Each structure stands twice: as C-alpha cells, then as structure tokens.
Coordinates of C-alpha atoms in Angstrom, one line a residue:
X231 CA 47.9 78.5 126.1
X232 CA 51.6 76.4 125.5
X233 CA 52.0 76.2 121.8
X234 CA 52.5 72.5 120.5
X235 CA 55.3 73.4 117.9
X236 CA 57.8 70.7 118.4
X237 CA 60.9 71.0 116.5
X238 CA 63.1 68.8 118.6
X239 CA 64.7 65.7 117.2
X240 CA 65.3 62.5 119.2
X241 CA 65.7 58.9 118.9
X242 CA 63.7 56.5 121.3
X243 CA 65.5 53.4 122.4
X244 CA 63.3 50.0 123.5
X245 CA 63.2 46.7 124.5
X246 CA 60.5 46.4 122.4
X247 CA 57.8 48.6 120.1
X248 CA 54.5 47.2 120.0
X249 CA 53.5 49.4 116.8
X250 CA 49.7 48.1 116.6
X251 CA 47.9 45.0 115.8
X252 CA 47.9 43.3 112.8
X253 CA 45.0 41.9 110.4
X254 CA 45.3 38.3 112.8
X255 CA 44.8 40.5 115.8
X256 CA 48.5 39.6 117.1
X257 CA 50.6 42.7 118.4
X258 CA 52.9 43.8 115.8
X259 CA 56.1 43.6 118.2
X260 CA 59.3 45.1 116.3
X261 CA 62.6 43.7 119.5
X262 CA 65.5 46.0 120.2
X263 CA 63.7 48.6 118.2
X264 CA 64.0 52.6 118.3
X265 CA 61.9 55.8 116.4
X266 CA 63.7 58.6 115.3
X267 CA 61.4 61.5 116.0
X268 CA 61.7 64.9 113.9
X269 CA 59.1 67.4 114.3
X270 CA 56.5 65.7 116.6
X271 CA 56.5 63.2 113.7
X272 CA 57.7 59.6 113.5
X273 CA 60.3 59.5 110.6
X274 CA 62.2 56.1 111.1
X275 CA 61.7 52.7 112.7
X276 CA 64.6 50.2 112.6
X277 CA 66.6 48.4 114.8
X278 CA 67.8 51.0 117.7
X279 CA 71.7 49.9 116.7
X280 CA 71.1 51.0 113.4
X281 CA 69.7 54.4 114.3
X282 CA 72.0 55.3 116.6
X283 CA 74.8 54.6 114.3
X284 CA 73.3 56.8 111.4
X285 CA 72.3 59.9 113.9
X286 CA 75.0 59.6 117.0
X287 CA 74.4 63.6 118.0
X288 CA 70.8 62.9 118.4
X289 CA 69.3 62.6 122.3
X290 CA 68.2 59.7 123.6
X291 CA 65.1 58.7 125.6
X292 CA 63.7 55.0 126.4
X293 CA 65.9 52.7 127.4
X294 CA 66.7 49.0 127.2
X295 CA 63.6 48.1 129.1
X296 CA 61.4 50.4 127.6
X297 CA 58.1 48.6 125.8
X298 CA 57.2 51.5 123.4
X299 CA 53.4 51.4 122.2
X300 CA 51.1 54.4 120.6
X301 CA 49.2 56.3 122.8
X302 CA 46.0 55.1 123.9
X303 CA 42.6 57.1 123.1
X304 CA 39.6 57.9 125.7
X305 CA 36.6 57.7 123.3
X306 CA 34.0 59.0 125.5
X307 CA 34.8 61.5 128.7
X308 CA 32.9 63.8 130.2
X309 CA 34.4 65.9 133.4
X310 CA 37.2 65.9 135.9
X311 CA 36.4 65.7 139.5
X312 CA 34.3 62.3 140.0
X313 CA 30.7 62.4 141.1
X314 CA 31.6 60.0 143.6
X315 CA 34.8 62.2 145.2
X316 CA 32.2 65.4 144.9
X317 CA 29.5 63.4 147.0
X318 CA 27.1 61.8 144.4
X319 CA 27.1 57.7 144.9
X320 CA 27.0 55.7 142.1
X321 CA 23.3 54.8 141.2
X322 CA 21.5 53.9 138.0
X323 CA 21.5 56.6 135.8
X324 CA 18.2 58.1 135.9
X325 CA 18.5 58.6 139.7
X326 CA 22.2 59.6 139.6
X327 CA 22.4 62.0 136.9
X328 CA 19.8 64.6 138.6
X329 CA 22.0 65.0 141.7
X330 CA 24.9 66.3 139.6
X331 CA 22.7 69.7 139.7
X332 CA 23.8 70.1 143.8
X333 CA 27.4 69.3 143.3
X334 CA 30.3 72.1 143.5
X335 CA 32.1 72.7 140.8
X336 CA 36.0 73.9 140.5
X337 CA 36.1 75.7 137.2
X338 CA 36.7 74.6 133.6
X339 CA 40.6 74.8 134.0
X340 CA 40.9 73.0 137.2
X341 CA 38.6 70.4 136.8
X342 CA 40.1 69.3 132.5
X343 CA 43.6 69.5 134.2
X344 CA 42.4 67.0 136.9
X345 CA 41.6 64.0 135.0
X346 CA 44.1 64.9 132.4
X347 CA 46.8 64.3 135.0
X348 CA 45.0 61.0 135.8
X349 CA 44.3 60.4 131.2
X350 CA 48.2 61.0 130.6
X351 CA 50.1 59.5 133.3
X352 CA 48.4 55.9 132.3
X353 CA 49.0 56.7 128.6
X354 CA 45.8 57.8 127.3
X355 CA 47.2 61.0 124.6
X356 CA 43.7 61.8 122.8
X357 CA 40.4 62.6 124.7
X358 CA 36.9 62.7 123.3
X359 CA 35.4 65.3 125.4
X360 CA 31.8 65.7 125.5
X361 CA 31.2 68.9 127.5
X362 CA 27.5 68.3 129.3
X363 CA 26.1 71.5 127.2
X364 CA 26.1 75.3 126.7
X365 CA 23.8 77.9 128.9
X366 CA 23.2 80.9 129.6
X367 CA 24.6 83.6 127.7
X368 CA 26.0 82.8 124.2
X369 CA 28.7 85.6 125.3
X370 CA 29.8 82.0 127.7
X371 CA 30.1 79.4 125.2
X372 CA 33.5 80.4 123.7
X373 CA 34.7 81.2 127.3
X374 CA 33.7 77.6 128.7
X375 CA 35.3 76.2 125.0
X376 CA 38.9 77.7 125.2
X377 CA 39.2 77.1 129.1
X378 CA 38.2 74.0 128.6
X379 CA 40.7 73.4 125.4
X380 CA 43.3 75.3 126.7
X381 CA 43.8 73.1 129.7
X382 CA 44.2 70.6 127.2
X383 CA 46.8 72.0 125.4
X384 CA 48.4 73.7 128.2
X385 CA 48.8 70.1 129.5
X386 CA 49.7 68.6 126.4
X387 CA 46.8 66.1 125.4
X388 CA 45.0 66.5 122.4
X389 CA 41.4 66.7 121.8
X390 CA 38.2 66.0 120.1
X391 CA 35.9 68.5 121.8
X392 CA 31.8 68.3 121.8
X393 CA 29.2 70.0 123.6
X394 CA 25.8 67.8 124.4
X395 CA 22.7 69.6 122.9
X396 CA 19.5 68.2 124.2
X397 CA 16.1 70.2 123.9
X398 CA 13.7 68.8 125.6
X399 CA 13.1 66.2 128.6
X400 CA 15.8 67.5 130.7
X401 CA 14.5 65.9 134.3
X402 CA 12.9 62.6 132.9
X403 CA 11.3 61.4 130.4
X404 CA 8.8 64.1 129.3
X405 CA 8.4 67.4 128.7
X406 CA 10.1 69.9 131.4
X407 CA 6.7 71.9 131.7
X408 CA 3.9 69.2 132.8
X409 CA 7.0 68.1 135.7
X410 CA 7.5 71.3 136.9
X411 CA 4.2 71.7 137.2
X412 CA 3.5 68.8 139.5
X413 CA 6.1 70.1 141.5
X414 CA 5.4 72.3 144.9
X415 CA 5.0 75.8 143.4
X416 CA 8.4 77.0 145.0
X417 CA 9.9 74.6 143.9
X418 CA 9.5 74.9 140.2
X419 CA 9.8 78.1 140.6
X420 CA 13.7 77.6 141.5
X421 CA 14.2 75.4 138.6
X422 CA 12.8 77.1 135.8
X423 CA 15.3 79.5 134.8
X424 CA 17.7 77.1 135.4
X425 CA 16.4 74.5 133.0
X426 CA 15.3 77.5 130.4
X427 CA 19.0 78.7 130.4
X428 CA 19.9 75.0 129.3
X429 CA 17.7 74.8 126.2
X430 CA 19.5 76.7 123.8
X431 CA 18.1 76.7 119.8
X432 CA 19.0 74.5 118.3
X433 CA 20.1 76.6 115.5
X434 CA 22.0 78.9 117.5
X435 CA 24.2 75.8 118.7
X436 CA 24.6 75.1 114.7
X437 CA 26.2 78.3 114.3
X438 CA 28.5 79.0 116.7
X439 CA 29.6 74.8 116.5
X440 CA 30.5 75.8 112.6
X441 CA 32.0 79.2 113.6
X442 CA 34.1 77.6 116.4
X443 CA 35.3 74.5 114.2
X444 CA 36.3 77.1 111.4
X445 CA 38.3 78.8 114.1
X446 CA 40.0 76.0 115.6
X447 CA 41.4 74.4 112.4
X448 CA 43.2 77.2 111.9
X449 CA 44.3 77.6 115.6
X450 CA 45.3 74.2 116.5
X451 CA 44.7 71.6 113.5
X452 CA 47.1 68.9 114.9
X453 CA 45.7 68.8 118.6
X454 CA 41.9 70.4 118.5
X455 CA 39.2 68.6 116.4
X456 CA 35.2 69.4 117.0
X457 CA 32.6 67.6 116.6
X458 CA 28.6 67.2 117.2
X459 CA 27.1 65.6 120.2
X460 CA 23.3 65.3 120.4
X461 CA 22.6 63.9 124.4
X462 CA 20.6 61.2 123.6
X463 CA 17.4 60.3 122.0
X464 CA 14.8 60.9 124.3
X465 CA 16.4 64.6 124.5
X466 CA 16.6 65.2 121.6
X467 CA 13.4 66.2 119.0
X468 CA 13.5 65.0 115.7
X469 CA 13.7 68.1 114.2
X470 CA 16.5 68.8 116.1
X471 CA 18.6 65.4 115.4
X472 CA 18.1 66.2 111.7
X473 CA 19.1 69.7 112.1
X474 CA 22.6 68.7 113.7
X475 CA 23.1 65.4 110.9
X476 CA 22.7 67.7 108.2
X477 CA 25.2 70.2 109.9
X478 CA 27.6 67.1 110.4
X479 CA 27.4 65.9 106.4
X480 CA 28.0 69.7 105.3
X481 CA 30.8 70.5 107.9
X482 CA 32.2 66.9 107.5
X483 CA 32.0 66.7 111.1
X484 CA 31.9 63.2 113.2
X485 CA 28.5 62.9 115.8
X486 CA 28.9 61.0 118.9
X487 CA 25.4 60.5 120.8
X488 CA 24.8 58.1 123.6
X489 CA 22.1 55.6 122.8
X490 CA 20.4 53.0 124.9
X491 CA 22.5 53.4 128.2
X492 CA 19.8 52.1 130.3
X493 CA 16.9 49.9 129.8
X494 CA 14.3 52.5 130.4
X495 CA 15.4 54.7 127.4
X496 CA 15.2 51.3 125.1
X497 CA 11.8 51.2 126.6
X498 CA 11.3 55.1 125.6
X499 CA 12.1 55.0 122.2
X500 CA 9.8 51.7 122.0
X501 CA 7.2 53.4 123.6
X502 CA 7.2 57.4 121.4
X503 CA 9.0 55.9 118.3
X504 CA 7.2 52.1 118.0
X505 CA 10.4 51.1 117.5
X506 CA 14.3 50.9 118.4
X507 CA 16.3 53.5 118.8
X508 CA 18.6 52.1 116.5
X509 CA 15.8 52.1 113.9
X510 CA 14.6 54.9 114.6
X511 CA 17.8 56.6 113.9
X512 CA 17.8 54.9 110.5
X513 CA 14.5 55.9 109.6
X514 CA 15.3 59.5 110.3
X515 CA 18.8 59.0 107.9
X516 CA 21.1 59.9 110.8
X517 CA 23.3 56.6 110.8
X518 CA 26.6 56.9 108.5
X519 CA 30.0 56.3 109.1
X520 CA 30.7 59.2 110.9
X521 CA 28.8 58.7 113.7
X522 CA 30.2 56.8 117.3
X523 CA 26.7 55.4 119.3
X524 CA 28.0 55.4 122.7
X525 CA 27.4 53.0 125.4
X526 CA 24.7 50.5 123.0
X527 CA 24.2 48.2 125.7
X528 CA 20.6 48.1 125.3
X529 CA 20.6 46.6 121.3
X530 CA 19.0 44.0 119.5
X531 CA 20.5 41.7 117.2
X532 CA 18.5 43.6 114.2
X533 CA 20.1 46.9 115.7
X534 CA 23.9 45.5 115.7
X535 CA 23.2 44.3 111.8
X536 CA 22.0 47.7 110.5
X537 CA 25.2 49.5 112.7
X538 CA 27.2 47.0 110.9
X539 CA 25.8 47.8 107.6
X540 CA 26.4 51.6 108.3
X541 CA 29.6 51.6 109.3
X542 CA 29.2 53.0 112.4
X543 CA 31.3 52.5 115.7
X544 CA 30.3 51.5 119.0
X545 CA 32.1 53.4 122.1
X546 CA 32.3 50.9 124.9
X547 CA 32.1 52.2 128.5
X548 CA 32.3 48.9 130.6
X549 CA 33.2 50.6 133.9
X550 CA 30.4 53.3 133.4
X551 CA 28.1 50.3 132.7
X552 CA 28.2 48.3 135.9
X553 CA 29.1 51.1 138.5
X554 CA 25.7 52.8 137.0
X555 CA 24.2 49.3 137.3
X556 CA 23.0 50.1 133.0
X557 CA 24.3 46.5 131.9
X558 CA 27.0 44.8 130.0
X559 CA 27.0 45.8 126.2
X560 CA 26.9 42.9 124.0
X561 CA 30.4 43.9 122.6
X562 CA 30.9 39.9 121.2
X563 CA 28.2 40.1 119.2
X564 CA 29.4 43.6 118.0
X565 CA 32.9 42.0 117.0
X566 CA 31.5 39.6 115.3
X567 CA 29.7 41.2 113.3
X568 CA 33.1 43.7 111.9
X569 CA 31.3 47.1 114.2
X570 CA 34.4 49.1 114.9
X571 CA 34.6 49.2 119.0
X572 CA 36.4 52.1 120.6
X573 CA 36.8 52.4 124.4
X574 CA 35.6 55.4 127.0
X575 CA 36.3 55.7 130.3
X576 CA 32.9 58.0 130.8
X577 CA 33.0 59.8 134.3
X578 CA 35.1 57.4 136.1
X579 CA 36.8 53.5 135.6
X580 CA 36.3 51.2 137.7
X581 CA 39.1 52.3 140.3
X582 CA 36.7 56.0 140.0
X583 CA 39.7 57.0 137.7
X584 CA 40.6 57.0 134.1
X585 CA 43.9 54.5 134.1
X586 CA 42.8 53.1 130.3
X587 CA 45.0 50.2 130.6
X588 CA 43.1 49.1 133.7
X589 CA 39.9 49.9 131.6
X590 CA 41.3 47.6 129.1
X591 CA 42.1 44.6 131.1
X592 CA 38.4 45.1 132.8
X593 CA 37.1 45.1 129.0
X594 CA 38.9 41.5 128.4
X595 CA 38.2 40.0 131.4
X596 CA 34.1 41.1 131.4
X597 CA 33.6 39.7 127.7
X598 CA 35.1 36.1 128.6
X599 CA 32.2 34.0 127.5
X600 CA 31.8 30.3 129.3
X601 CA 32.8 27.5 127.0
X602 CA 35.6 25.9 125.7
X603 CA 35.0 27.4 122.1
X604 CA 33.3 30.6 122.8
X605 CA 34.1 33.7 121.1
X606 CA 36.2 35.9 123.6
X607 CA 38.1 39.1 122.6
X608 CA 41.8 38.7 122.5
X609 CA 44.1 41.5 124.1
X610 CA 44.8 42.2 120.4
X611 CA 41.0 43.1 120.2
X612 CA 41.0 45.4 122.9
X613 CA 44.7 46.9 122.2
X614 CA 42.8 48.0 118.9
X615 CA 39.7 49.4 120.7
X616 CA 42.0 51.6 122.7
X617 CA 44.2 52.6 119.6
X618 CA 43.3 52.4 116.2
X619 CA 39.3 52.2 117.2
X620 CA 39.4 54.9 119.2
X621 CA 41.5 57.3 117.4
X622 CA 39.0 56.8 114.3
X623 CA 36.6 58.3 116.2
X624 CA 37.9 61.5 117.2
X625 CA 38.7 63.2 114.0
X626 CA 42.4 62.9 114.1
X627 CA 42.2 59.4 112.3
X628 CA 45.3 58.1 110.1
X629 CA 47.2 60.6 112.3
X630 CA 47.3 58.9 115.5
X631 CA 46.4 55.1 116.6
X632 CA 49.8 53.6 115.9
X633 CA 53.4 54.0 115.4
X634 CA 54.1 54.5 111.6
X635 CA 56.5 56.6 109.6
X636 CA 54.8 59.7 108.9
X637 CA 52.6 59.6 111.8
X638 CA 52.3 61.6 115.0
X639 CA 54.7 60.7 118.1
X640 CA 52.2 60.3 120.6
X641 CA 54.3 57.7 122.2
X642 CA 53.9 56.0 125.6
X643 CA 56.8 53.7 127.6
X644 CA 56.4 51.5 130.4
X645 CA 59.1 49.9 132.0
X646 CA 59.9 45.8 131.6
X647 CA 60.5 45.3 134.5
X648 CA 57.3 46.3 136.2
X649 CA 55.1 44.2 134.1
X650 CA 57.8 40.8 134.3
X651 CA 58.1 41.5 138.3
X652 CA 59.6 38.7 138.9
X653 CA 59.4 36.8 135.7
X654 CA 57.1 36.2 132.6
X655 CA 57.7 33.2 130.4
X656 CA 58.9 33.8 127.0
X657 CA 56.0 32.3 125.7
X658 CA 53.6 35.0 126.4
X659 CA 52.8 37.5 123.7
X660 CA 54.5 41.0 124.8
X661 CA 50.8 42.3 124.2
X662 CA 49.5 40.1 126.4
X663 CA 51.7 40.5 129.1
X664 CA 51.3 44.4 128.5
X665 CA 47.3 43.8 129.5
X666 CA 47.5 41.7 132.4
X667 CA 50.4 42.9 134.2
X668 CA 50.9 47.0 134.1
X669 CA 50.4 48.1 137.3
X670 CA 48.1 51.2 137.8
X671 CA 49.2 54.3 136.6
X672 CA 51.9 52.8 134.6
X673 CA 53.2 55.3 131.9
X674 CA 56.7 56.2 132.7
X675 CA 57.2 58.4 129.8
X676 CA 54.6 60.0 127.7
X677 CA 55.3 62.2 124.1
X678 CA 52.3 63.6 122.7
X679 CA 53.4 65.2 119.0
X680 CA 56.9 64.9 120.0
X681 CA 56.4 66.7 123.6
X682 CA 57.3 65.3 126.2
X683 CA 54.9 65.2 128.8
X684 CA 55.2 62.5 131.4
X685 CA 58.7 61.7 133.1
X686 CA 59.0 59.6 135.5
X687 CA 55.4 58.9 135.8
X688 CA 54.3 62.6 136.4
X689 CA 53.1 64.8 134.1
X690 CA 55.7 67.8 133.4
X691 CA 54.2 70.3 131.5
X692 CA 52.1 71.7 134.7
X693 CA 52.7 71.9 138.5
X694 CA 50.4 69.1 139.0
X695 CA 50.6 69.4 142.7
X696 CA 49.8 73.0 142.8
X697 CA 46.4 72.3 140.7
X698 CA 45.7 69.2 142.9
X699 CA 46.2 71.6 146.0
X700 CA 44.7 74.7 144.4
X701 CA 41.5 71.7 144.0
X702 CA 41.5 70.7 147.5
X703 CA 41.7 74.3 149.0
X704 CA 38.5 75.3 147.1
X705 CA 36.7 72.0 147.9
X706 CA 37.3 71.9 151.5
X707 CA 35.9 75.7 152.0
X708 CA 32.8 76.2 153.2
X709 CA 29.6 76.0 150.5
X710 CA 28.5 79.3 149.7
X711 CA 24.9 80.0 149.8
X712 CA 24.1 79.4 146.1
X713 CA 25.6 76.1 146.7
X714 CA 23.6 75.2 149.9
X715 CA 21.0 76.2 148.1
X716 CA 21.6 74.1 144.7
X717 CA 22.4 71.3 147.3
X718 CA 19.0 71.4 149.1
X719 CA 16.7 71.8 146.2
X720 CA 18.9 69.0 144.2
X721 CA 17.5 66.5 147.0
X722 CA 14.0 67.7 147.4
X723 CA 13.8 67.4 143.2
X724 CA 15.4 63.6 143.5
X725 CA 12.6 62.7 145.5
X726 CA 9.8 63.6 142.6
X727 CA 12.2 62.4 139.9
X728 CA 12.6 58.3 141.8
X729 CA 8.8 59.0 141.7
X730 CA 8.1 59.7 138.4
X731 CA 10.5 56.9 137.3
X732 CA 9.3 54.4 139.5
X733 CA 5.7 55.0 138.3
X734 CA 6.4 55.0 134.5
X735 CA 8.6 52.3 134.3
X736 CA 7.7 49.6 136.5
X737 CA 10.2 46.9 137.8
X738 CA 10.3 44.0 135.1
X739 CA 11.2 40.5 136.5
X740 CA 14.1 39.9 137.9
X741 CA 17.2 39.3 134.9
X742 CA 20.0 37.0 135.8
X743 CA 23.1 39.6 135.8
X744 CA 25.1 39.2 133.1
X745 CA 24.6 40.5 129.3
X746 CA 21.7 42.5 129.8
X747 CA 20.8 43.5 126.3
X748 CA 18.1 42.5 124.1
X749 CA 20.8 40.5 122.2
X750 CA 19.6 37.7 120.5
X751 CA 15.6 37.9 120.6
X752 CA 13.5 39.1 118.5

C-alpha cells in the first residue's frame, strides 16, 4: 500500500476558488485566489499575488484559468466493473439484482481501481463504499477488506468502507428455505451452500467490524473510516438491526442502510411491520443522526417529518433510480423540510459511469418542478449535496467538504476555458456555470491530502492503462467452468424469482411517471 504522508508544500494559483456555499446557498467564489498547501493541509487563502509574494521558493500548480473547488464525495458506491459492461441489463431491482450471481468477477484490486480511475478523474476524492457482504471463511474478510482498501489508497482516494450484513431473505422476499424448496431439487441443491456461506452471525460481523475499525484508525486515520451497513429492511431481522445500532452508538460508528428503493419493499415493510419502514425503524430506536437512509424514494410525508426530526440524511441516487426503473425520490420535499441530502452514484450514473458532476447536473435538472414559483433546488443545493452533505456522511466530517484553513487539500481544478467554450456572460454565477457546462470527465488536476493525483486529466499514482488492459485480458478469456456454471444456474433461478415476484406483488394501476413516492398522502 502507498503511504499518504504528504509533506510537500505548494501554492495553488486560480482564476477563481469556489470554497463552498454559503448559508443563502450562493457559491462562496473568492477571484484571482490561491491556497498555500503544507502538509496535505490547507494553511492560507488570499489573493494568489499576495501569496506568491510572501512564499516566492514555493511550487506552483493551477494556473490563471484554473476554477479551484473541494473535492466532491460519492455517498453511496458499491463495485467497479458495471453490471451492464459485465452483461446484466438494467431492470428493476428485484429482477436485476439476482443475475449479479452469474457475472464474472476481476478481483478486489482490479475491479476498486476501475471505478476509482472513473470517481477521481471527474473529482469525486472520498468514496462511501458499501462492499455487498462477507462469506465464507472469516479467515476471507480481512483479505477482501485490505485489497479492497488498499486499492484505495494505492490510488489515492480516501474511504469510508462498509460491508452489507443481511440475514435473511436473500432471493426474495421470504425466508431462503421455503424458496429453495419450491425449487427443482438440483437446483436448490446448487444454491444452498452458496446462500449458507452468505449468512454470517450477526455477532461475528459485530466483532470483527469493531476489531477491524480499531485497526484502521490507527493504520490510516486520515484516509480509512468504517462504518455499519445493514442491506435493507426486509433482510435484515430485528434482532439483528438492533444488534448492529447498539454496536454503532458504542463504537460511535455512522450506519448507512438502503430503505425503500422500490415500491415492493415499501409494500413489505407494510405488509410484516403494519407500518412504514421509516416507522418501523423508529419504533425499533434505530434512527439518530448518525445514520444516512439511502435511496428513500418510497416515503411518505409522515416518514420525511420524523427523518427531519432525527437528524438523519438522505443519500440520493437519481441515476440508480430511473435506470432501475425504482422512481424519483421526493428530494424537494426533503429540502424543504432542512433533511441533509448527500449524493451516490450507486453502481453506475447515468452515462454507466461515476462522473459526479454529470450526476449533479442530472440531480438539478430531474428536481425542476413545473410552475412559475415552485420550489426547485439551486446548483448551490446540489454543489452542497456533493460536498459538505456528502462528506458528513462518511466519517471524515469537518475534515473534508470544503476549502478552509486547517482543512484537508482534497482539491480539484478544471479549466476556464472548457466550461466558457466559447463564451459565458458575466452574469452567470461561476457555480452555475461549473454545473451546466463541465464536460465529462472534467478534472484536470486532482490533490487528495495534498497528493497529487490527477494531471492532465489522468490519474498518476497507477498505470491506469495497464489495470484497464490487465481488466480486459481477463474478461475476454474464455469462462471457466465454475463460471459457465454460475451463469446457467443464475438464469434458470431468475425464472422462479420473476415468478415469485410477479405472484406476490401484483401490478398496481398504472402511475403517471414522475415522483413516484408516496409523498403527500396519507
């Protein structure tokens, strides 16, 4: 693993820093200033001139048309190769998630450096990853953890890491042992150890999450936080939800659990809980500041007022929630109402890659509300989502998120020029212009604590072309017969799952597309 000691010293020149936004939601836009940098930490902002005069020796990077902003957080990311490039269309989620079982998979290095190289070259610095769970062998879980970390670090991005712990309802919506055994006899037999190496204790993932948080702060405490991640709550027990709260409060660890994705687990929690999940979560004393719900399209307006009252945030996967065909998350009501709002780029964006700022622009566009007075989220909105929102949800909060003396340099620059091609009138915010007018891709330099790791648009701190090469030799070789295997059996156990889905949940009447949440009845 590359250490992330920085002790280099360097002033950054600009056009222009956009340090954050300010409490009116307007970008906090400092012209013709620079940072001086010291130790992966920002020590000075003033006016470039002024800087350069007080520290001539120091090196210089930026330049005159450099638009300087802090580096942008992924609240919610899962893996690195797309299901899409590895052959799994995009389908609604019940249907789409069982064929990840048949896909091939490149290793926990290769696959984190992937989308790393996609995170860091469009200015994304901090990850929440959310590792789809332990099995097998505890003897595995540190080896899947450090490869998966290391990349990271070896890379240069930092990381909130998680692991998804779900005990029960693996295939659909009830217990793993009455579906198997409706399944042809050789069948199940394929797929019970499989799903019986998944469920691991819940206690056992309780223990080694504490002994592996206790390791990390002392290994990386600047770049590595950990925190909990039950799946979901229809796979998750009760017991077990409690177990991993409790663990959170006496670890003073942050939770992020997906909630109400789809309709038909708002329908699930209605149906075994009599309630919301939302509720249902608050009955069981598991909602608290330190908890991100991810996705929350599915919400009520009696859900979104106890979230408010909780403090908890909302992680906002927009992409996710139409190429999955799961719905439009009432995000308005959710400003409104002061719920912090982070964004995720979940397994892909929109372009089946994670270029935040095109996740951003997405996010402003899809919230625009008909009417000449509606409430629509301002690009200051969603520059905070992606900042300050986001990094208050990974564990590395106050440290991160903007540009501030004392803070980390995890600094991104895009050039002028690209976003005023050929012009931009000087009556458009600079943090407006930054939304609707970075091409894709568009970091040109990239410090993360002081390292630099983009130049040029390209990562530095790897051979990126090796690993995309390495990638595409092991892809385009021929499936072993494991894989084959895994393949066939994925697509005979797709068939009974589309059953069993299509029987328990009949089709409701047709909803006009558009925000499709509970939002606003009763």
């Amino acid at each position: 693993m590359t250490a992330r000691n920085v002790t280099a010293e360097f002033l950054v020149r600009s056009r222009a820093v956009i340090t954050g936004v300010d409490k009116n939601l307007e970008g906090e836009v400092h012209e013709g200033a620079g940072l001086l940098v010291r130790n992966g930490v920002i020590e000075a902002i003033a006016p470039f001139e002024d800087l350069k005069s007080t520290h001539p020796e120091l090196p210089l990077e930026g330049s005159p048309e450099a638009v300087v902003f802090p580096g942008l957080v992924n609240g919610h990311h899962h893996s690195g190769l797309t299901p899409f490039q590895l052959g799994v269309p995009y389908g609604p989620l019940e249907t789409w998630l069982p064929q990840f079982r048949g896909m091939r998979y490149v290793g926990h290095r290769l696959d984190t450096l992937y989308s790393a190289i996609e995170m860091l070259e469009s200015g994304t610095t901090t990850v929440q990853h959310i590792h789809p769970g332990l099995s097998g062998d505890a003897g595995n879980w540190s080896d899947l953890s450090d490869k998966v970390i290391g990349a990271y670090i070896e890379i240069g991005m930092r990381v909130s890491f998680s692991f998804m712990i779900r005990n029960r309802n693996q295939l659909v919506h009830e217990d793993d042992a009455p579906f198997l055994a409706r399944l042809p006899e050789e069948e199940a037999a394929y797929w019970q150890p499989r799903l019986a190496a998944t469920r691991t204790p819940v206690g056992d993932c309780m223990d080694w999450f504490e002994a592996q948080k206790r390791s990390w702060q002392q290994r990386d405490p600047d770049g590595v936080a950990w925190q909990l991640a039950p799946a979901n709550l229809h796979w998750c027990t009760d017991e077990a939800l409690v177990a991993i709260f409790d663990m959170a409060r006496r670890t003073g660890s942050k939770v992020h659990m997906h909630l109400v994705e789809t309709r038909y687990q708002a329908e699930y929690a209605k149906r075994h809980h009599g309630k919301s999940a939302v509720r249902h979560l608050s009955d069981l004393g598991c909602l608290g500041s330190n908890l991100t719900l991810g996705h929350g399209i599915w919400v009520d307006d009696r859900d979104l007022d106890l979230i408010a009252e909780c403090g908890c945030s909302i992680c906002h996967n927009a992409s996710s929630g139409l190429r999955l065909a799961s719905g439009v998350a009432p995000v308005n009501d959710m400003l409104k109402r002061g719920v912090p709002v982070c964004l995720g780029i979940d397994q892909a964006g929109i372009n089946d890659d994670r270029d935040m700022l095109q996740e951003m622009r997405l996010v402003w566009a899809l919230h625009r509300e008909p009417g000449l007075t509606a409430f629509r989220p301002s690009a200051g909105h969603v520059f905070r989502m992606s900042t300050e929102h986001g990094a208050a949800t990974t564990g590395f909060e106050g440290r991160i998120g903007r540009l501030e003396v004392g803070r980390a340099a995890d600094i991104v620059m895009v050039d002028w020029r690209d976003i005023a091609r050929p012009f931009i009138d000087e009556r458009i915010p600079l943090i407006d212009a930054l939304l609707q007018r970075t091409r894709r891709m568009a970091a040109d330099t990239v410090f993360v604590g002081g390292r630099k790791v983009v130049s040029g648009g390209k990562v530095m701190s790897i051979d990126r072309q090796a690993v995309f090469d390495e990638i595409s030799d092991f892809l385009a070789s021929s499936l072993s017969s494991d894989e084959q295997l895994a393949r066939e059996r994925t697509g005979q156990l797709l068939h009974h799952i589309t059953a069993w889905f299509e029987a328990a949940y009949p089709e409701a009447p047709r909803q006009p597309y558009g925000f499709n949440s509970v939002s606003g009845q009763t």
